Coordinates of C-alpha atoms in Angstrom, one line a residue:
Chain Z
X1297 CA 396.8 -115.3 -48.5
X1298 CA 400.6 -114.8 -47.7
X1299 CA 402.0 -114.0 -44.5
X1300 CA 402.8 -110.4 -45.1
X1301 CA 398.8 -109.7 -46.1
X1302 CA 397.6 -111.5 -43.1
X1303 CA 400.3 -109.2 -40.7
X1304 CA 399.0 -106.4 -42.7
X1305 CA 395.1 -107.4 -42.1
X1306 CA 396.3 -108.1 -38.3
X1307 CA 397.3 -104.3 -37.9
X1308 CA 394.0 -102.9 -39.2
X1309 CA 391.9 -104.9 -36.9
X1310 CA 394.2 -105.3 -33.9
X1311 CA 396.6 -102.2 -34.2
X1312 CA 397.9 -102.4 -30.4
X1313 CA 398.0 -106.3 -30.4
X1314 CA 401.0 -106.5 -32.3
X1315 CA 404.5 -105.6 -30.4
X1316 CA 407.2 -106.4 -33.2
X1317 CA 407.7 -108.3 -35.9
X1318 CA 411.6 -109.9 -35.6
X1319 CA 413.5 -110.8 -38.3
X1320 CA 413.8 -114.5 -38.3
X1321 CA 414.0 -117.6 -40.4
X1322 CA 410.1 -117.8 -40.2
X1323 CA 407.7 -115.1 -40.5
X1324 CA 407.4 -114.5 -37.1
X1325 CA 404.9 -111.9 -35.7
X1326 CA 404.8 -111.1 -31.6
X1327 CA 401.9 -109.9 -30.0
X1328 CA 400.6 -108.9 -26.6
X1329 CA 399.0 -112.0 -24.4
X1330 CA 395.7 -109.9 -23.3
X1331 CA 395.1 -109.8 -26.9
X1332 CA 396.0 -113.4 -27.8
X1333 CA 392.0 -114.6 -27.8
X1334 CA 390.8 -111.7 -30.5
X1335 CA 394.1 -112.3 -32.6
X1336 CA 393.9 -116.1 -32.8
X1337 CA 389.6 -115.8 -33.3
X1338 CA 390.8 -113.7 -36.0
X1339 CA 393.3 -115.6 -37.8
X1340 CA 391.5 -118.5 -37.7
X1341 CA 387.8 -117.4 -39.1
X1342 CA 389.3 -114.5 -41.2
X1343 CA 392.8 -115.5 -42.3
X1344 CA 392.0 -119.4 -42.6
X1345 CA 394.4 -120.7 -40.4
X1346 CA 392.6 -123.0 -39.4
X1347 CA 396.0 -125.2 -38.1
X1348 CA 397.7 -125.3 -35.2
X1349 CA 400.8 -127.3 -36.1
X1350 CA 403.1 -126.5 -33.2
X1351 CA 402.3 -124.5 -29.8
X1352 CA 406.1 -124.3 -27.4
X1353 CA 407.2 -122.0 -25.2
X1354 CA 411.0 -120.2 -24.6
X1355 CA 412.3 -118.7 -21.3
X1356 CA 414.5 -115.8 -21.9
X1357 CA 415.7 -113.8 -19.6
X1358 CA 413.6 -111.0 -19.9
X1359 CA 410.1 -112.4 -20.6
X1360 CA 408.4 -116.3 -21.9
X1361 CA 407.5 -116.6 -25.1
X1362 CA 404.4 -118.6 -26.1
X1363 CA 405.4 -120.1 -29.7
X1364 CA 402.3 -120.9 -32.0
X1365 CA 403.0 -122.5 -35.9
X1366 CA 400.0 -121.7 -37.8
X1367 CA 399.0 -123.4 -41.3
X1368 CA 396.3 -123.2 -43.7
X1369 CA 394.8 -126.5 -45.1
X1370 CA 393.1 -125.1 -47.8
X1371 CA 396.3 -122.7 -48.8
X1372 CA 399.2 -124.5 -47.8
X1373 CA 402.2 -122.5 -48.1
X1374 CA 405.9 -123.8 -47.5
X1375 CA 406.3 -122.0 -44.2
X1376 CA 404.7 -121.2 -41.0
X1377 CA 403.1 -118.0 -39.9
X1378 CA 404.6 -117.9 -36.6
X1379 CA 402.5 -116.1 -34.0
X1380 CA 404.2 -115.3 -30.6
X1381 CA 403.0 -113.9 -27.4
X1382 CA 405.8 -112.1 -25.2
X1383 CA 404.7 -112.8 -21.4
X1384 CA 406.5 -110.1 -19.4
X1385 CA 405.6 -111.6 -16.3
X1386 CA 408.2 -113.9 -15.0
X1387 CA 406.7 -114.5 -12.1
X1388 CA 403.0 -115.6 -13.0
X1389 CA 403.2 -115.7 -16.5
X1390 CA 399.1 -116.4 -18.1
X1391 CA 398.4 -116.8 -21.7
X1392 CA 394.8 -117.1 -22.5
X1393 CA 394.1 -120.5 -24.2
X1394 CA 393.5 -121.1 -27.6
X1395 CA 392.3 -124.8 -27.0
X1396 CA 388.9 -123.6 -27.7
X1397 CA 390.1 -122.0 -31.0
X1398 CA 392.6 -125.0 -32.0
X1399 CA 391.3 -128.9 -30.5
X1400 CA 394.9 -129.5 -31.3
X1401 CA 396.2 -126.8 -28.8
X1402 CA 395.2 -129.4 -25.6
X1403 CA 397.7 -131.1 -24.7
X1404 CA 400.5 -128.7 -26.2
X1405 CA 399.3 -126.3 -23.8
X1406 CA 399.5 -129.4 -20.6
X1407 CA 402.7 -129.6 -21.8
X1408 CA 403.9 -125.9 -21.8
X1409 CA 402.3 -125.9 -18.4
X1410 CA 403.7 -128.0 -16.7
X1411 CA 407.6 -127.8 -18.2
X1412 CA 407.5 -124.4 -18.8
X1413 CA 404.8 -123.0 -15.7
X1414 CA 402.9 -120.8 -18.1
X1415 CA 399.6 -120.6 -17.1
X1416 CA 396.7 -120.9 -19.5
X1417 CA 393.5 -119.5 -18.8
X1418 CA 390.5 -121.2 -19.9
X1419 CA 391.8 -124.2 -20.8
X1420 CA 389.1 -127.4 -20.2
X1421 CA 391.8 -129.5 -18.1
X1422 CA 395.0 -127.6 -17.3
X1423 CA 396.9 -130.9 -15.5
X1424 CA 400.6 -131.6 -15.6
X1425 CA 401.0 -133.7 -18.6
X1426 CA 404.3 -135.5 -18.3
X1427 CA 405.1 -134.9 -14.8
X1428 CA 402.9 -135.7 -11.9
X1429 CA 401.0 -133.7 -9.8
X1430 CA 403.0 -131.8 -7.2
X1431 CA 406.6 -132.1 -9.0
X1432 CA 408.8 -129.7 -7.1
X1433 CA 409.5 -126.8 -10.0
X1434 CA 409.2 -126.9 -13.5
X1435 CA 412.0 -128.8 -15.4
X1436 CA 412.7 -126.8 -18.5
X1437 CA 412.7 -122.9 -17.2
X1438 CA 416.5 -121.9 -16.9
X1439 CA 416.2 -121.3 -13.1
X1440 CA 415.3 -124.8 -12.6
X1441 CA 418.1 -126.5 -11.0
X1442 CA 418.8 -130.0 -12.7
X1443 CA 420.0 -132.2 -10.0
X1444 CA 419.5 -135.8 -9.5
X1445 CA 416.7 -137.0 -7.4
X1446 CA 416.5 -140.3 -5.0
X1447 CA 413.2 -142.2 -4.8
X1448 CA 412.6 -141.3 -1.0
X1449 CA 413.3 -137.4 -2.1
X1450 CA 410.5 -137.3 -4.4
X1451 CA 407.8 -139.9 -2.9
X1452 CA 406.2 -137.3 -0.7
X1453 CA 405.3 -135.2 -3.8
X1454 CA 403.7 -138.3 -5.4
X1455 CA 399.8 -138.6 -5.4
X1456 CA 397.6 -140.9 -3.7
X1457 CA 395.5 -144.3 -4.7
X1458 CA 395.2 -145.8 -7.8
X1459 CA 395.9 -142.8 -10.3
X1460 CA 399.5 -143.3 -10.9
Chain X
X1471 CA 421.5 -216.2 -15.9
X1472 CA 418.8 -216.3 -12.8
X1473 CA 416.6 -214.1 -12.8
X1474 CA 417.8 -212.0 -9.4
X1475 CA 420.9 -211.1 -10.9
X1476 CA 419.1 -209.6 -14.2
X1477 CA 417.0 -207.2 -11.6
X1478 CA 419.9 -206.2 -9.9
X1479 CA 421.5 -205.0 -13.5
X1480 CA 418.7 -203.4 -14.4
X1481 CA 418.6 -201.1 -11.2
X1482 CA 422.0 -200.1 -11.2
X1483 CA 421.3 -198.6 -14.2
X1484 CA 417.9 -197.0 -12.9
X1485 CA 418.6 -195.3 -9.5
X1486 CA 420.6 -192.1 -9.7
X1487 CA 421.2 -190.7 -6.1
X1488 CA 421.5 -186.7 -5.2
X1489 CA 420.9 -183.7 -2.7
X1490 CA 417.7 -182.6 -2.3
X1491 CA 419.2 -179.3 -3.2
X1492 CA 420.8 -179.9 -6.7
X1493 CA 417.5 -181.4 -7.8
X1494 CA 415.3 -178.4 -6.7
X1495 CA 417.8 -175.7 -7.8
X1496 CA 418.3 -177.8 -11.0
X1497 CA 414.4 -177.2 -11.4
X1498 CA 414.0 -173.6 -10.3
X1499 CA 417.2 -172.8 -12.8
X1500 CA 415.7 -174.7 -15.8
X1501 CA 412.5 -172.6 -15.6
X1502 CA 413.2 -169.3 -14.7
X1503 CA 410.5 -167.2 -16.3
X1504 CA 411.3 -164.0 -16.5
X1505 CA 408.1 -161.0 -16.3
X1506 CA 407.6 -160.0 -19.4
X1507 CA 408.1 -155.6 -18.8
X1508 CA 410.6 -153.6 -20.5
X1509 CA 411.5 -150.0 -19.9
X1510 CA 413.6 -148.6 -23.0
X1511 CA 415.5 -149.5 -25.4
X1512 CA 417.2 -152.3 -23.9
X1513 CA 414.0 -154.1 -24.2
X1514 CA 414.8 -154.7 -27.8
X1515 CA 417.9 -156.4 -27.2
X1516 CA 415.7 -158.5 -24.4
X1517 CA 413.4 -159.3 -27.4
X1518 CA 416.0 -160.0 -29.8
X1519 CA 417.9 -162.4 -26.7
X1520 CA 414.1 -164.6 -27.1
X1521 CA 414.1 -164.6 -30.7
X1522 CA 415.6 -167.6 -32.8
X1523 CA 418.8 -166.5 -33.2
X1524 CA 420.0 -166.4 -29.9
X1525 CA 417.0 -168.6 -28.4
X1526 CA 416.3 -167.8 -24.9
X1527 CA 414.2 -171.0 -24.6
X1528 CA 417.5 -173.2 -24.7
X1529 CA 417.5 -172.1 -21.0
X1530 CA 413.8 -172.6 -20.0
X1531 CA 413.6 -168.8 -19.9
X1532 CA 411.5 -168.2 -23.4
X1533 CA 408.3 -167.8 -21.1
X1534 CA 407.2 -164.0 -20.8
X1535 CA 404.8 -164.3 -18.3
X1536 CA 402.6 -161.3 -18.4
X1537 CA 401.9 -161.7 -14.9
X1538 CA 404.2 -160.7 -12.0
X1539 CA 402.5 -163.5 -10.1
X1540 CA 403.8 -166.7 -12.7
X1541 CA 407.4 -164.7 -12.8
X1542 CA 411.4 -165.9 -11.2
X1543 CA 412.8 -163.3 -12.6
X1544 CA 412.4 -159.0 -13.3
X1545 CA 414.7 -157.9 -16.2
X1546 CA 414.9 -154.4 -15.9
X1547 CA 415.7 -153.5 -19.4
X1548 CA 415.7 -149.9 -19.5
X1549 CA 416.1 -146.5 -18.4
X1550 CA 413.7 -146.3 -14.8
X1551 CA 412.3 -143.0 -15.0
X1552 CA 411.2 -141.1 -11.6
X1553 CA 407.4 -141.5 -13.2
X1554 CA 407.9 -145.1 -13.4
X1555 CA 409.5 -145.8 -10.5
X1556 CA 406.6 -146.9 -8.3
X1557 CA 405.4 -149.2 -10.8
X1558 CA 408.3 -150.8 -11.4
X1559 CA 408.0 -151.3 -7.5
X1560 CA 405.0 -152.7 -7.5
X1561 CA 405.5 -155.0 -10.2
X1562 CA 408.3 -156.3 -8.2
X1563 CA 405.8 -156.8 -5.1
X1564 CA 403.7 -158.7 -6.5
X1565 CA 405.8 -161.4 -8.2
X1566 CA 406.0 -164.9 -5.4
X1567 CA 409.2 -165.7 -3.9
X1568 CA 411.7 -166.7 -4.7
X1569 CA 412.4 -163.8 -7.1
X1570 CA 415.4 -162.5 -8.7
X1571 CA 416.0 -159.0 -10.2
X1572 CA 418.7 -158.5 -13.4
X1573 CA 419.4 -154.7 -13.6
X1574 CA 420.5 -154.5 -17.7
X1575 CA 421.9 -151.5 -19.3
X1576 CA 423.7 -148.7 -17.6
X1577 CA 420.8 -146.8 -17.2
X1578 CA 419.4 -149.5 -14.8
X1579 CA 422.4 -150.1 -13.5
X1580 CA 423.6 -146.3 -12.6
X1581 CA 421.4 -143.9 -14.7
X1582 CA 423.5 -144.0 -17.3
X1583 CA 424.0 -141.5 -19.2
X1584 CA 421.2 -139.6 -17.5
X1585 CA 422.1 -137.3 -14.6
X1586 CA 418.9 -135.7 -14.6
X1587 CA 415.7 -134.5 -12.9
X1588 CA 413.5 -137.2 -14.2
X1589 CA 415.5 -140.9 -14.0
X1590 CA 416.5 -143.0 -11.1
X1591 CA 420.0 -143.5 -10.3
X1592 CA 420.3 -147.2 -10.0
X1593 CA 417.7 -150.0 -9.5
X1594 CA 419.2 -150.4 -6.6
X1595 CA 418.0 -147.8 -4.9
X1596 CA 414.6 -149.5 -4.7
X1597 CA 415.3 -153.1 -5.8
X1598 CA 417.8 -156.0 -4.5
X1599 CA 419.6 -156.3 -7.7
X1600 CA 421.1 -160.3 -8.2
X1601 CA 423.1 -159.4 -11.6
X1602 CA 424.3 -156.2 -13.4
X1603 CA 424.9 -156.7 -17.0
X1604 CA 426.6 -153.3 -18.2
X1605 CA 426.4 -152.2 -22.0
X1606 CA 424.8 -149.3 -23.4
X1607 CA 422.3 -151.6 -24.8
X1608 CA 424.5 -155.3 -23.9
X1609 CA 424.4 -157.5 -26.7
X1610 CA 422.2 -160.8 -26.8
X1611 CA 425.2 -162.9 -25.9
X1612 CA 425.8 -160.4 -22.8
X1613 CA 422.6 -161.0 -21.4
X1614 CA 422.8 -164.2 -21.8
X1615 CA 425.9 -164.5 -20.0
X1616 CA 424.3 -162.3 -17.3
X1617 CA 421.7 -165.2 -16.9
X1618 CA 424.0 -168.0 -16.4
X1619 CA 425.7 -166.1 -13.4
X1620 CA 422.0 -166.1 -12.4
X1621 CA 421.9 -169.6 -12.7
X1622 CA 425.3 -170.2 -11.0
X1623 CA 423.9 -168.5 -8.4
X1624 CA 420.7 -170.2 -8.2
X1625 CA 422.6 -173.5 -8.0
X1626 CA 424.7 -172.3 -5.5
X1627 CA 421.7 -171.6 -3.0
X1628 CA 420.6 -174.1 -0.1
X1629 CA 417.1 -174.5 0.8
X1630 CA 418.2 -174.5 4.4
X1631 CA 419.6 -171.1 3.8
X1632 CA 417.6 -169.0 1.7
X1633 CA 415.9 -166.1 3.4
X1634 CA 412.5 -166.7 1.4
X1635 CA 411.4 -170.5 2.7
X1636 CA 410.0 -170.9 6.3
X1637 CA 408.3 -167.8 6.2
X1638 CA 411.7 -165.9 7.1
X1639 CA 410.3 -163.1 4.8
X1640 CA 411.1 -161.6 1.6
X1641 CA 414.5 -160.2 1.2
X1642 CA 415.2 -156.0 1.1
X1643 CA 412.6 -154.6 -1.2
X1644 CA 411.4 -151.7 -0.3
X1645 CA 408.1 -151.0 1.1
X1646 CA 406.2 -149.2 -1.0
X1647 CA 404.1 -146.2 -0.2
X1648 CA 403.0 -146.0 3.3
X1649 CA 400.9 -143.8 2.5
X1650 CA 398.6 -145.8 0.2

């Protein structure tokens, strides 16, 4: 199935889901978060994209944008469909997760969430990934400010006992 | 010849005389093991420092020991991330007196090339560094030349002196924690 037929099967089952489809390298497809679990049930049992090679996210300055690279084993194709979800909310942005969808989603989506701040909803273990617990901020959001920390400066925000 | 004067020979030759000092230095320099931990990419030139071609062990110093608790010395070859930090610290707690620390690479030494959110700004922040050997990695033979300064210094120590004997304490590291 090519990307255009599984846009085109998208619309008929989902026709508010989808917000635009920009014109970029990859065939790239945005949608609406609330609809993000339907959509991505969808592509996976109906479309056979049954990989999810690549989940990031991008701050611009109006919205976040949660990035997912789809592929299908069985019909491997040389590009991507590229599904993303435009978070308007700056302030508390929520995605729902597709880890239950995609296994491979897991830790993509620890790592989103605790870089970008995006906030995935149903996701088994939503923990910082890289950072630890109680890192003041979120490192890669543009408002972050990237300063230079001492050890004492950061040692209250450090956890307790034996996990680190 | 009689036989007194043979002895007599024979222990001029044998009996050496020194400082109690040079002899113990002599021995603590000749078998500084150094624990076997490295942080980045500098580690590689570490490796390639104990490898054949430039042959740590002509020094004593081949020994790794995976155990802060057998280890003279803490090469910190590597960028120190704020994540790994603490560990570095503890590492550096548990190893016995007397101990010596050898920041390598600029990222140990300053950061680096790393002004950023997630790296420490200098070992020295947290550790009482002995040597700095600059180089973005240092060569082998810059290392190397980092641990004969250590050595120099070692030899230049008296055990009258040095904070660590007599239970004076262990020298500025920092305490770790308090909260643990």
């Amino acid at each position: 199935m090519t990307n255009e037929e599984i846009l085109s099967k998208l619309r008929e089952s989902f026709p508010d889901a989808v917000v635009e489809v920009p014109e970029l390298i990859d065939f790239t497809v945005a949608i609406k978060p609330e609809a993000m679990t339907g959509v991505a049930q969808f592509l996976h049992d109906e479309c056979g994209l049954d990989y999810l090679a690549l989940l990031t996210a991008v701050d611009r300055p109006e919205r976040f944008e949660v990035v997912y690279h789809l592929w299908s084993i069985k019909d491997w194709t040389t590009e991507p469909f590229v599904l993303k979800a435009y978070v308007e909310d700056k302030e508390n942005p929520t995605v729902p997760s597709v880890t239950p969808i995609w296994r491979g989603a897991n830790y993509q989506e620890r790592e989103a969430y605790d870089l970008m701040g995006i906030r995935f909803e149903g996701h088994p273990n939503l923990k910082r990934l890289v950072l630890w617990e109680g890192f003041p901020g979120h490192p890669l959001r543009k408002d972050f400010e990237n300063r230079t920390y001492t050890f004492e400066e950061l040692e209250p925000t450090r956890p307790t006992g034996p996990e680190w | 010849m009689p036989e007194e004067d043979l002895v007599e020979e024979q222990l001029k030759r044998n009996i050496f005389l020194t400082t109690v000092d040079k002899v113990y230095n002599w021995g603590r320099r000749s078998s500084m093991w150094p624990v076997s931990f490295g942080l980045a990419c500098c580690a590689f030139e570490m490796i390639s420092t104990g490898m054949a071609r430039y042959d740590l062990s002509r020094f004593g110093m081949e020994i790794m020991r995976p155990s802060p608790r057998q280890a003279d010395l803490m090469i910190l070859a590597g960028t120190i991330t704020h994540k790994m930090a603490p560990q570095v610290l503890r590492i550096y707690n548990q190893m016995a007196e007397p101990k010596y620390v050898l920041a390598m690479g600029n990222c140990a030494i300053s950061g680096g090339p790393f002004p950023s959110y997630a790296v420490l700004q200098g070992a020295n922040e947290i550790l009482p560094v002995d040597v700095y050997v600059p180089g973005c990695p240092p060569r082998p033979e810059a290392l190397l030349h980092g641990f004969m300064k250590l050595h120099d210094m070692v030899m230049k120590q008296s055990i009258k002196t040095v904070s660590w004997y007599k239970g004076q304490g262990s020298r500025g590291a920092r305490e770790q924690g308090s909260k643990e």
